[in-house]
Short mmCIF file of C-alpha atoms and ligand atoms in Angstrom, two decimals:
data_model
loop_
_atom_site.label_atom_id
_atom_site.label_comp_id
_atom_site.label_asym_id
_atom_site.label_seq_id
_atom_site.Cartn_x
_atom_site.Cartn_y
_atom_site.Cartn_z
CA UNK A 1 -8.13 38.12 -36.16
CA UNK A 2 -10.40 37.87 -33.12
CA UNK A 3 -8.71 35.00 -31.32
CA UNK A 4 -5.94 35.76 -28.85
CA UNK A 5 -2.53 34.11 -29.14
CA UNK A 6 -3.12 32.56 -25.71
CA UNK A 7 -6.00 30.16 -26.42
CA UNK A 8 -8.97 31.84 -24.76
CA UNK A 9 -10.20 28.99 -22.59
CA UNK A 10 -9.90 30.82 -19.26
CA UNK A 11 -12.03 33.74 -18.01
CA UNK A 12 -8.85 35.55 -16.95
CA UNK A 13 -9.26 38.27 -14.35
CA UNK A 14 -7.44 41.63 -14.51
CA UNK A 15 -4.90 40.35 -11.93
CA UNK A 16 -1.57 40.08 -13.76
CA UNK A 17 1.02 38.84 -11.30
CA UNK A 18 4.69 39.36 -12.03
CA UNK A 19 6.24 38.75 -8.61
CA UNK A 20 5.47 36.98 -5.36
CA UNK A 21 6.82 37.19 -1.86
CA UNK A 22 5.52 34.94 0.90
CA UNK A 23 1.73 35.28 1.10
CA UNK A 24 1.66 38.28 -1.26
CA UNK A 25 1.46 38.62 -5.03
CA UNK A 26 2.32 41.77 -6.95
CA UNK A 27 0.81 42.83 -10.26
CA UNK A 28 2.36 44.63 -13.24
CA UNK A 29 1.63 48.05 -11.79
CA UNK A 30 2.84 47.07 -8.31
CA UNK A 31 -0.66 46.22 -6.99
CA UNK A 32 -0.41 44.05 -3.88
CA UNK A 33 -2.68 41.06 -3.21
CA UNK A 34 -3.04 38.87 -0.15
CA UNK A 35 -2.95 35.51 -1.88
CA UNK A 36 -5.44 33.16 -0.20
CA UNK A 37 -5.81 31.25 -3.47
CA UNK A 38 -2.18 30.05 -3.70
CA UNK A 39 -2.42 29.07 -7.35
CA UNK A 40 -5.48 26.95 -6.46
CA UNK A 41 -3.87 25.07 -3.56
CA UNK A 42 -0.46 24.81 -5.22
CA UNK A 43 1.89 27.34 -3.59
CA UNK A 44 1.79 25.68 -0.18
CA UNK A 45 5.00 27.40 0.91
CA UNK A 46 3.90 30.76 -0.48
CA UNK A 47 5.92 32.58 -3.12
CA UNK A 48 9.72 32.66 -3.29
CA UNK A 49 10.24 30.26 -0.37
CA UNK A 50 14.02 30.24 0.15
CA UNK A 51 14.44 26.49 0.63
CA UNK A 52 12.37 25.59 -2.43
CA UNK A 53 13.95 28.30 -4.57
CA UNK A 54 17.45 27.24 -3.57
CA UNK A 55 16.73 23.55 -4.23
CA UNK A 56 15.42 24.32 -7.73
CA UNK A 57 18.29 26.67 -8.53
CA UNK A 58 21.03 24.31 -7.46
CA UNK A 59 19.46 21.28 -9.20
CA UNK A 60 18.90 23.31 -12.39
CA UNK A 61 22.62 24.05 -12.47
CA UNK A 62 23.44 20.34 -12.03
CA UNK A 63 20.92 18.40 -14.15
CA UNK A 64 17.42 19.34 -15.32
CA UNK A 65 16.25 16.44 -17.43
CA UNK A 66 17.29 12.97 -18.44
CA UNK A 67 15.27 10.18 -20.01
CA UNK A 68 13.41 7.62 -17.96
CA UNK A 69 15.43 5.09 -19.95
CA UNK A 70 18.21 5.70 -17.42
CA UNK A 71 18.42 4.98 -13.72
CA UNK A 72 17.05 7.74 -11.53
CA UNK A 73 18.80 8.22 -8.19
CA UNK A 74 16.66 11.36 -7.69
CA UNK A 75 13.39 9.57 -8.47
CA UNK A 76 14.27 6.57 -6.33
CA UNK A 77 15.05 8.80 -3.36
CA UNK A 78 11.81 10.80 -3.56
CA UNK A 79 9.69 7.71 -4.23
CA UNK A 80 11.25 5.97 -1.23
CA UNK A 81 10.56 8.97 0.97
CA UNK A 82 6.93 9.16 -0.16
CA UNK A 83 6.46 5.43 0.40
CA UNK A 84 7.93 5.76 3.90
CA UNK A 85 5.48 8.57 4.65
CA UNK A 86 2.33 6.95 3.25
CA UNK A 87 0.43 3.71 2.58
CA UNK A 88 2.17 3.33 -0.79
CA UNK A 89 4.75 0.79 -1.92
CA UNK A 90 5.41 2.40 -5.29
CA UNK A 91 5.06 5.79 -7.00
CA UNK A 92 4.86 6.96 -10.63
CA UNK A 93 5.82 10.61 -11.12
CA UNK A 94 3.90 12.90 -13.47
CA UNK A 95 3.92 16.60 -14.35
CA UNK A 96 0.36 17.43 -13.34
CA UNK A 97 -2.66 16.32 -11.39
CA UNK A 98 -4.58 15.01 -14.34
CA UNK A 99 -1.73 12.76 -15.40
CA UNK A 100 -1.59 11.36 -11.87
CA UNK A 101 -5.32 10.58 -12.06
CA UNK A 102 -4.88 9.02 -15.52
CA UNK A 103 -2.15 6.79 -14.11
CA UNK A 104 -4.44 5.90 -11.20
CA UNK A 105 -7.26 4.92 -13.60
CA UNK A 106 -4.89 2.83 -15.73
CA UNK A 107 -3.42 1.17 -12.64
CA UNK A 108 -6.91 0.19 -11.44
CA UNK A 109 -7.87 -1.29 -14.81
CA UNK A 110 -4.56 -3.16 -15.16
CA UNK A 111 -4.97 -4.68 -11.68
CA UNK A 112 -8.09 -6.54 -12.73
CA UNK A 113 -6.66 -7.32 -16.17
CA UNK A 114 -3.58 -8.85 -14.55
CA UNK A 115 -5.82 -10.93 -12.30
CA UNK A 116 -7.58 -12.35 -15.32
CA UNK A 117 -10.67 -10.14 -14.99
CA UNK A 118 -10.41 -7.78 -17.99
CA UNK A 119 -14.16 -7.10 -17.80
CA UNK A 120 -13.80 -5.37 -14.43
CA UNK A 121 -12.98 -1.99 -15.94
CA UNK A 122 -15.56 0.43 -14.58
CA UNK A 123 -14.89 3.00 -11.91
CA UNK A 124 -17.77 4.32 -9.84
CA UNK A 125 -17.31 8.08 -9.57
CA UNK A 126 -19.28 10.88 -7.93
CA UNK A 127 -21.42 13.85 -8.83
CA UNK A 128 -19.69 17.24 -8.90
CA UNK A 129 -16.28 15.57 -8.93
CA UNK A 130 -13.35 17.18 -10.69
CA UNK A 131 -10.45 15.01 -11.77
CA UNK A 132 -8.89 17.12 -14.53
CA UNK A 133 -9.42 17.84 -18.22
CA UNK A 134 -8.23 14.82 -20.21
CA UNK A 135 -10.76 12.66 -22.02
CA UNK A 136 -10.66 10.00 -19.29
CA UNK A 137 -11.01 12.44 -16.42
CA UNK A 138 -13.86 14.43 -17.96
CA UNK A 139 -15.58 11.11 -18.63
CA UNK A 140 -15.36 10.46 -14.89
CA UNK A 141 -17.52 13.47 -14.00
CA UNK A 142 -21.07 14.57 -14.64
CA UNK A 143 -20.43 18.30 -14.91
CA UNK A 144 -21.84 19.58 -18.21
CA UNK A 145 -19.38 22.50 -18.35
CA UNK A 146 -16.50 19.97 -18.53
CA UNK A 147 -18.00 17.56 -21.03
CA UNK A 148 -20.25 19.50 -23.41
CA UNK A 149 -18.92 19.25 -26.94
CA UNK A 150 -16.34 16.57 -26.22
CA UNK A 151 -18.37 13.47 -27.01
CA UNK A 152 -17.81 10.61 -27.42
CA UNK A 153 -16.62 10.29 -23.84
CA UNK A 154 -14.69 7.26 -22.65
CA UNK A 155 -16.78 4.37 -21.40
CA UNK A 156 -16.05 2.81 -18.02
CA UNK A 157 -17.33 5.41 -15.55
CA UNK A 158 -20.56 5.39 -13.59
CA UNK A 159 -21.43 8.59 -11.74
CA UNK A 160 -23.52 8.38 -8.54
CA UNK A 161 -24.35 11.04 -5.91
CA UNK A 162 -21.40 12.06 -3.72
CA UNK A 163 -21.42 10.93 -0.10
CA UNK A 164 -24.32 8.56 -0.72
CA UNK A 165 -23.04 5.16 0.38
CA UNK A 166 -26.20 3.28 -0.54
CA UNK A 167 -26.05 4.64 -4.10
CA UNK A 168 -22.37 3.75 -4.39
CA UNK A 169 -22.92 0.20 -3.17
CA UNK A 170 -25.99 -0.26 -5.37
CA UNK A 171 -23.90 0.70 -8.43
CA UNK A 172 -21.45 -2.21 -7.97
CA UNK A 173 -21.82 -4.87 -10.66
CA UNK A 174 -19.68 -7.49 -12.38
CA UNK A 175 -17.81 -4.79 -14.34
CA UNK A 176 -16.82 -2.67 -11.35
CA UNK A 177 -13.09 -2.11 -10.84
CA UNK A 178 -13.38 0.27 -7.89
CA UNK A 179 -14.30 3.76 -6.72
CA UNK A 180 -12.60 7.02 -7.70
CA UNK A 181 -13.21 10.03 -5.47
CA UNK A 182 -11.85 13.15 -3.83
CA UNK A 183 -12.04 12.72 -0.03
CA UNK A 184 -12.71 16.47 0.04
CA UNK A 185 -14.24 17.70 -3.19
CA UNK A 186 -12.44 20.85 -4.30
CA UNK A 187 -13.90 22.37 -7.48
CA UNK A 188 -17.25 20.86 -6.48
CA UNK A 189 -17.41 23.26 -3.52
CA UNK A 190 -15.14 22.09 -0.64
CA UNK A 191 -17.24 19.13 0.44
CA UNK A 192 -15.56 16.67 2.80
CA UNK A 193 -16.86 13.11 2.51
CA UNK A 194 -18.47 11.77 5.66
CA UNK A 195 -16.71 9.22 7.83
CA UNK A 196 -19.41 6.61 7.16
CA UNK A 197 -19.02 7.06 3.40
CA UNK A 198 -15.25 6.61 3.43
CA UNK A 199 -15.35 3.66 5.82
CA UNK A 200 -18.17 2.09 3.82
CA UNK A 201 -16.34 2.39 0.49
CA UNK A 202 -13.19 0.88 2.02
CA UNK A 203 -15.19 -2.04 3.43
CA UNK A 204 -16.92 -2.63 0.08
CA UNK A 205 -13.55 -2.67 -1.68
CA UNK A 206 -12.22 -5.24 0.77
CA UNK A 207 -15.33 -7.37 0.44
CA UNK A 208 -15.56 -7.38 -3.37
CA UNK A 209 -11.86 -7.10 -4.33
CA UNK A 210 -12.37 -3.56 -5.67
CA UNK A 211 -9.86 -0.73 -5.60
CA UNK A 212 -10.29 2.47 -3.61
CA UNK A 213 -8.75 5.18 -5.77
CA UNK A 214 -8.44 8.57 -4.08
CA UNK A 215 -7.84 11.82 -5.90
CA UNK A 216 -5.93 13.92 -3.37
CA UNK A 217 -4.64 16.34 -5.98
CA UNK A 218 -6.26 19.29 -4.21
CA UNK A 219 -6.73 18.10 -0.63
CA UNK A 220 -3.39 16.28 -0.27
CA UNK A 221 0.10 17.34 0.83
CA UNK A 222 -0.65 18.85 4.24
CA UNK A 223 -3.56 21.04 3.08
CA UNK A 224 -6.12 19.19 5.22
CA UNK A 225 -3.88 19.25 8.31
CA UNK A 226 -2.47 15.77 7.78
CA UNK A 227 -0.05 14.85 5.02
CA UNK A 228 -2.99 13.26 3.16
CA UNK A 229 -6.66 13.81 3.95
CA UNK A 230 -7.56 10.09 4.06
CA UNK A 231 -5.44 9.75 7.20
CA UNK A 232 -8.15 11.64 9.09
CA UNK A 233 -10.69 8.99 8.13
CA UNK A 234 -8.52 6.17 9.48
CA UNK A 235 -8.49 4.36 6.13
CA UNK A 236 -5.96 3.89 3.35
CA UNK A 237 -6.58 3.80 -0.40
CA UNK A 238 -5.15 1.26 -2.82
CA UNK A 239 -4.20 3.93 -5.33
CA UNK A 240 -3.93 7.71 -4.92
CA UNK A 241 -3.27 10.69 -7.17
CA UNK A 242 -1.33 13.62 -5.73
CA UNK A 243 -0.11 16.88 -7.33
CA UNK A 244 -0.53 20.65 -6.76
CA UNK A 245 1.18 21.20 -3.39
CA UNK A 246 3.60 18.32 -3.87
CA UNK A 247 5.90 20.53 -5.95
CA UNK A 248 5.06 23.78 -4.15
CA UNK A 249 4.50 25.41 -7.56
CA UNK A 250 6.91 23.33 -9.62
CA UNK A 251 4.90 21.07 -11.99
CA UNK A 252 4.91 17.68 -10.24
CA UNK A 253 2.35 14.97 -9.67
CA UNK A 254 2.47 11.41 -8.45
CA UNK A 255 0.39 8.26 -8.59
CA UNK A 256 0.81 6.17 -5.44
CA UNK A 257 -0.14 2.51 -5.16
CA UNK A 258 0.21 -0.51 -2.95
CA UNK A 259 2.25 -3.38 -4.32
CA UNK A 260 -0.95 -5.37 -4.76
CA UNK A 261 -2.81 -2.63 -6.66
CA UNK A 262 0.17 -1.97 -8.92
CA UNK A 263 0.42 -5.62 -9.94
CA UNK A 264 -0.45 -4.86 -13.55
CA UNK A 265 1.92 -1.92 -14.01
CA UNK A 266 4.84 -3.81 -15.46
CA UNK A 267 7.51 -2.65 -17.91
CA UNK A 268 6.06 -0.95 -20.94
CA UNK A 269 2.57 -0.30 -19.56
CA UNK A 270 3.00 3.41 -18.80
CA UNK A 271 5.43 6.26 -19.26
CA UNK A 272 6.19 9.96 -19.43
CA UNK A 273 9.02 11.87 -21.06
CA UNK A 274 9.30 14.49 -18.33
CA UNK A 275 7.78 12.67 -15.35
CA UNK A 276 10.23 12.30 -12.47
CA UNK A 277 12.93 14.55 -13.94
CA UNK A 278 15.71 15.53 -11.52
CA UNK A 279 14.52 19.14 -11.26
CA UNK A 280 11.00 18.12 -10.23
CA UNK A 281 12.44 15.62 -7.76
CA UNK A 282 14.50 18.36 -6.12
CA UNK A 283 11.37 20.52 -5.77
CA UNK A 284 9.45 17.58 -4.27
CA UNK A 285 12.20 16.87 -1.76
CA UNK A 286 12.38 20.53 -0.73
CA UNK A 287 8.62 20.66 -0.13
CA UNK A 288 8.73 17.51 2.01
CA UNK A 289 11.68 18.90 3.99
CA UNK A 290 9.37 21.68 5.13
CA UNK A 291 5.93 20.06 5.44
CA UNK A 292 6.43 16.40 6.38
CA UNK A 293 6.72 16.85 10.12
CA UNK A 294 4.28 17.12 13.00
CA UNK A 295 5.22 20.70 13.83
CA UNK A 296 4.28 21.95 10.36
CA UNK A 297 1.13 19.81 10.17
CA UNK A 298 0.07 20.87 13.67
CA UNK A 299 0.44 24.48 12.62
CA UNK A 300 -1.74 23.88 9.55
CA UNK A 301 -4.44 22.44 11.82
CA UNK A 302 -4.13 25.32 14.26
CA UNK A 303 -4.21 28.01 11.57
CA UNK A 304 -7.10 26.15 9.94
CA UNK A 305 -9.08 26.31 13.18
CA UNK A 306 -8.32 30.01 13.66
CA UNK A 307 -9.27 30.87 10.10
CA UNK A 308 -12.43 28.85 10.32
CA UNK A 309 -13.37 30.45 13.66
CA UNK A 310 -12.71 33.90 12.18
CA UNK A 311 -14.95 33.14 9.21
CA UNK A 312 -17.68 31.66 11.38
CA UNK A 313 -17.68 34.68 13.68
CA UNK A 314 -18.02 36.97 10.69
CA UNK A 315 -21.04 35.25 9.17
CA UNK A 316 -23.77 36.64 11.49
CA UNK A 317 -22.62 40.20 10.66
CA UNK A 318 -23.12 39.56 6.95
CA UNK A 319 -25.82 36.95 6.91
CA UNK A 320 -27.40 38.42 3.77
CA UNK A 321 -24.24 37.26 1.97
CA UNK A 322 -22.70 34.27 3.76
CA UNK A 323 -24.32 31.00 4.64
CA UNK A 324 -21.77 28.66 6.25
CA UNK A 325 -18.17 27.48 6.37
CA UNK A 326 -16.94 23.99 5.51
CA UNK A 327 -13.72 22.13 4.85
CA UNK A 328 -10.69 20.67 6.58
CA UNK A 329 -7.45 22.29 7.74
CA UNK A 330 -6.56 25.14 5.39
CA UNK A 331 -8.90 23.89 2.67
CA UNK A 332 -11.93 25.97 3.55
CA UNK A 333 -15.03 27.02 1.69
CA UNK A 334 -17.51 29.76 2.49
CA UNK A 335 -20.93 29.08 1.04
CA UNK A 336 -22.54 32.24 -0.25
CA UNK A 337 -26.21 33.05 -0.63
CA UNK A 338 -25.49 34.53 -4.06
CA UNK A 339 -23.04 34.01 -6.93
CA UNK A 340 -19.60 33.31 -5.44
CA UNK A 341 -17.81 34.27 -8.67
CA UNK A 342 -19.10 37.83 -8.50
CA UNK A 343 -17.98 38.15 -4.89
CA UNK A 344 -14.55 36.64 -5.58
CA UNK A 345 -14.14 39.19 -8.40
CA UNK A 346 -15.12 41.98 -6.03
CA UNK A 347 -12.63 40.81 -3.39
CA UNK A 348 -9.88 41.06 -5.98
CA UNK A 349 -10.56 44.79 -6.23
CA UNK A 350 -9.97 44.95 -2.46
CA UNK A 351 -6.62 43.16 -2.77
CA UNK A 352 -7.78 39.70 -1.69
CA UNK A 353 -7.37 36.59 -3.82
CA UNK A 354 -9.69 33.63 -3.25
CA UNK A 355 -11.15 31.10 -5.70
CA UNK A 356 -14.74 30.44 -6.67
CA UNK A 357 -16.01 26.85 -6.72
CA UNK A 358 -19.25 25.00 -7.44
CA UNK A 359 -22.32 25.37 -5.23
CA UNK A 360 -21.67 29.13 -4.79
CA UNK A 361 -18.65 28.49 -2.63
CA UNK A 362 -15.69 30.81 -2.18
CA UNK A 363 -12.58 28.70 -1.66
CA UNK A 364 -10.06 29.92 0.87
CA UNK A 365 -6.78 28.15 0.11
CA UNK A 366 -3.88 30.10 1.57
CA UNK A 367 -0.25 29.02 1.59
CA UNK A 368 0.15 26.56 4.48
CA UNK A 369 2.87 28.55 6.24
CA UNK A 370 0.67 31.54 7.08
CA UNK A 371 0.62 32.97 10.58
CA UNK A 372 -2.05 34.69 12.66
CA UNK A 373 -1.25 38.13 11.24
CA UNK A 374 -2.24 36.93 7.76
CA UNK A 375 -5.47 35.47 9.09
CA UNK A 376 -6.28 38.76 10.85
CA UNK A 377 -5.54 40.74 7.70
CA UNK A 378 -7.70 38.38 5.64
CA UNK A 379 -10.67 38.48 8.00
CA UNK A 380 -10.52 42.27 8.44
CA UNK A 381 -10.34 42.93 4.72
CA UNK A 382 -13.02 40.34 3.97
CA UNK A 383 -15.37 41.81 6.59
CA UNK A 384 -14.92 45.34 5.30
CA UNK A 385 -15.46 44.14 1.73
CA UNK A 386 -18.58 42.17 2.70
CA UNK A 387 -20.03 45.27 4.39
CA UNK A 388 -19.52 47.35 1.23
CA UNK A 389 -20.52 44.70 -1.28
CA UNK A 390 -23.75 45.14 -3.16
CA UNK A 391 -25.11 41.80 -4.28
CA UNK A 392 -25.70 42.08 -8.05
CA UNK A 393 -29.43 42.39 -8.71
CA UNK A 394 -29.59 39.30 -10.93
CA UNK A 395 -27.86 37.16 -8.29
CA UNK A 396 -29.71 38.50 -5.23
N1 LIG B 401 -8.00 16.39 -9.40
C1 LIG B 401 -8.39 17.37 -8.57
C2 LIG B 401 -9.13 17.01 -7.31
C3 LIG B 401 -8.13 18.70 -8.87
O1 LIG B 401 -8.55 19.67 -8.06
C4 LIG B 401 -7.41 18.99 -10.08
C5 LIG B 401 -7.14 20.39 -10.46
O2 LIG B 401 -7.72 21.32 -9.98
C6 LIG B 401 -7.01 17.94 -10.89
C7 LIG B 401 -7.30 16.65 -10.52
C8 LIG B 401 -6.26 18.20 -12.16
O3 LIG B 401 -4.98 18.67 -11.88
P1 LIG B 401 -4.14 19.45 -13.01
O4 LIG B 401 -4.86 20.72 -13.29
O5 LIG B 401 -2.78 19.66 -12.36
O6 LIG B 401 -4.05 18.56 -14.18
#
């Protein structure tokens, strides 16, 4: 039999982690890695954070799962806390990012349905977006590697160029329900939307009674230097998907909405067996205990600036390899002049973990509680690796 028991859908690297401690991961043979990938922006408190570990352990001993048919003191408490911290009036808990986006899409459609406009079901989405791997979320993107072989896709999505306000506005028609976008595209190559784009989409939503649906699965939960990235644009969404960092590594996602936008989400319209279970709620609370304060967020911004400055200073010394740096907070991308996947693979052999993204970008997504010593170690190792790296002939 040629197929592996683990369905072979990932190009898995030789890194085989079995233990983590702070910013470091350890492989089966004791190999040590500086983890500036953080499970693709998930482990925002690093590995084995004592407060998160303790919260999960003590809740696991008390109550792991109950049905959503019962009252949820744990869910109510976390939802209230998230509403107090954000634009939202209500939250639906999920187990992953893609489920949070699915809930966001359904909430947007139901809003117009509940208002008597069932034909307003289309979301305008953006090129190079990534919203997850369900049928709805792959239908919302134009990336062939996500959609090839999965036809027929779901109708109801119209993809236009990212950060092109004129194209987005021109796509509005009588079927439009709203816009769905990542304020900072992650898999697409760490591309922050421009201020004019975000402000323009918000204004168009207000003018035409459309919904602004943000996917902050990757850029949310302190990664950008504010609790959510949209705060830095001075706008609020109507609906937002959050996940990854929100559980610090425990599977947790959430769909946030204003009372108005959630008007259609009445009893029986949505559900999840596991979503909002007491164990996930304990993890979510523990993460917020650490990150939802100005001191932590200020440190993310400061470390983000230092890391960015370190990367920018390094570029002229390796300008055959690196092009530029982009991003927000500790969600940074280095654009390469050759294949970023090959370089990310090479860095692994030097004990550095980063993540490749579209547009030949190397994503730098460390835990958010790093200090200057980790940044120094990262930049020194990266510089030495860049000096030794031979760009593969085919990619040069
Ligand atoms: N949306 C964005 C912006 C993401 O980056 C991801 C995952 O990378 C998802 C949605 C899907 O999240 P998950 O893999 O948890 O389903």
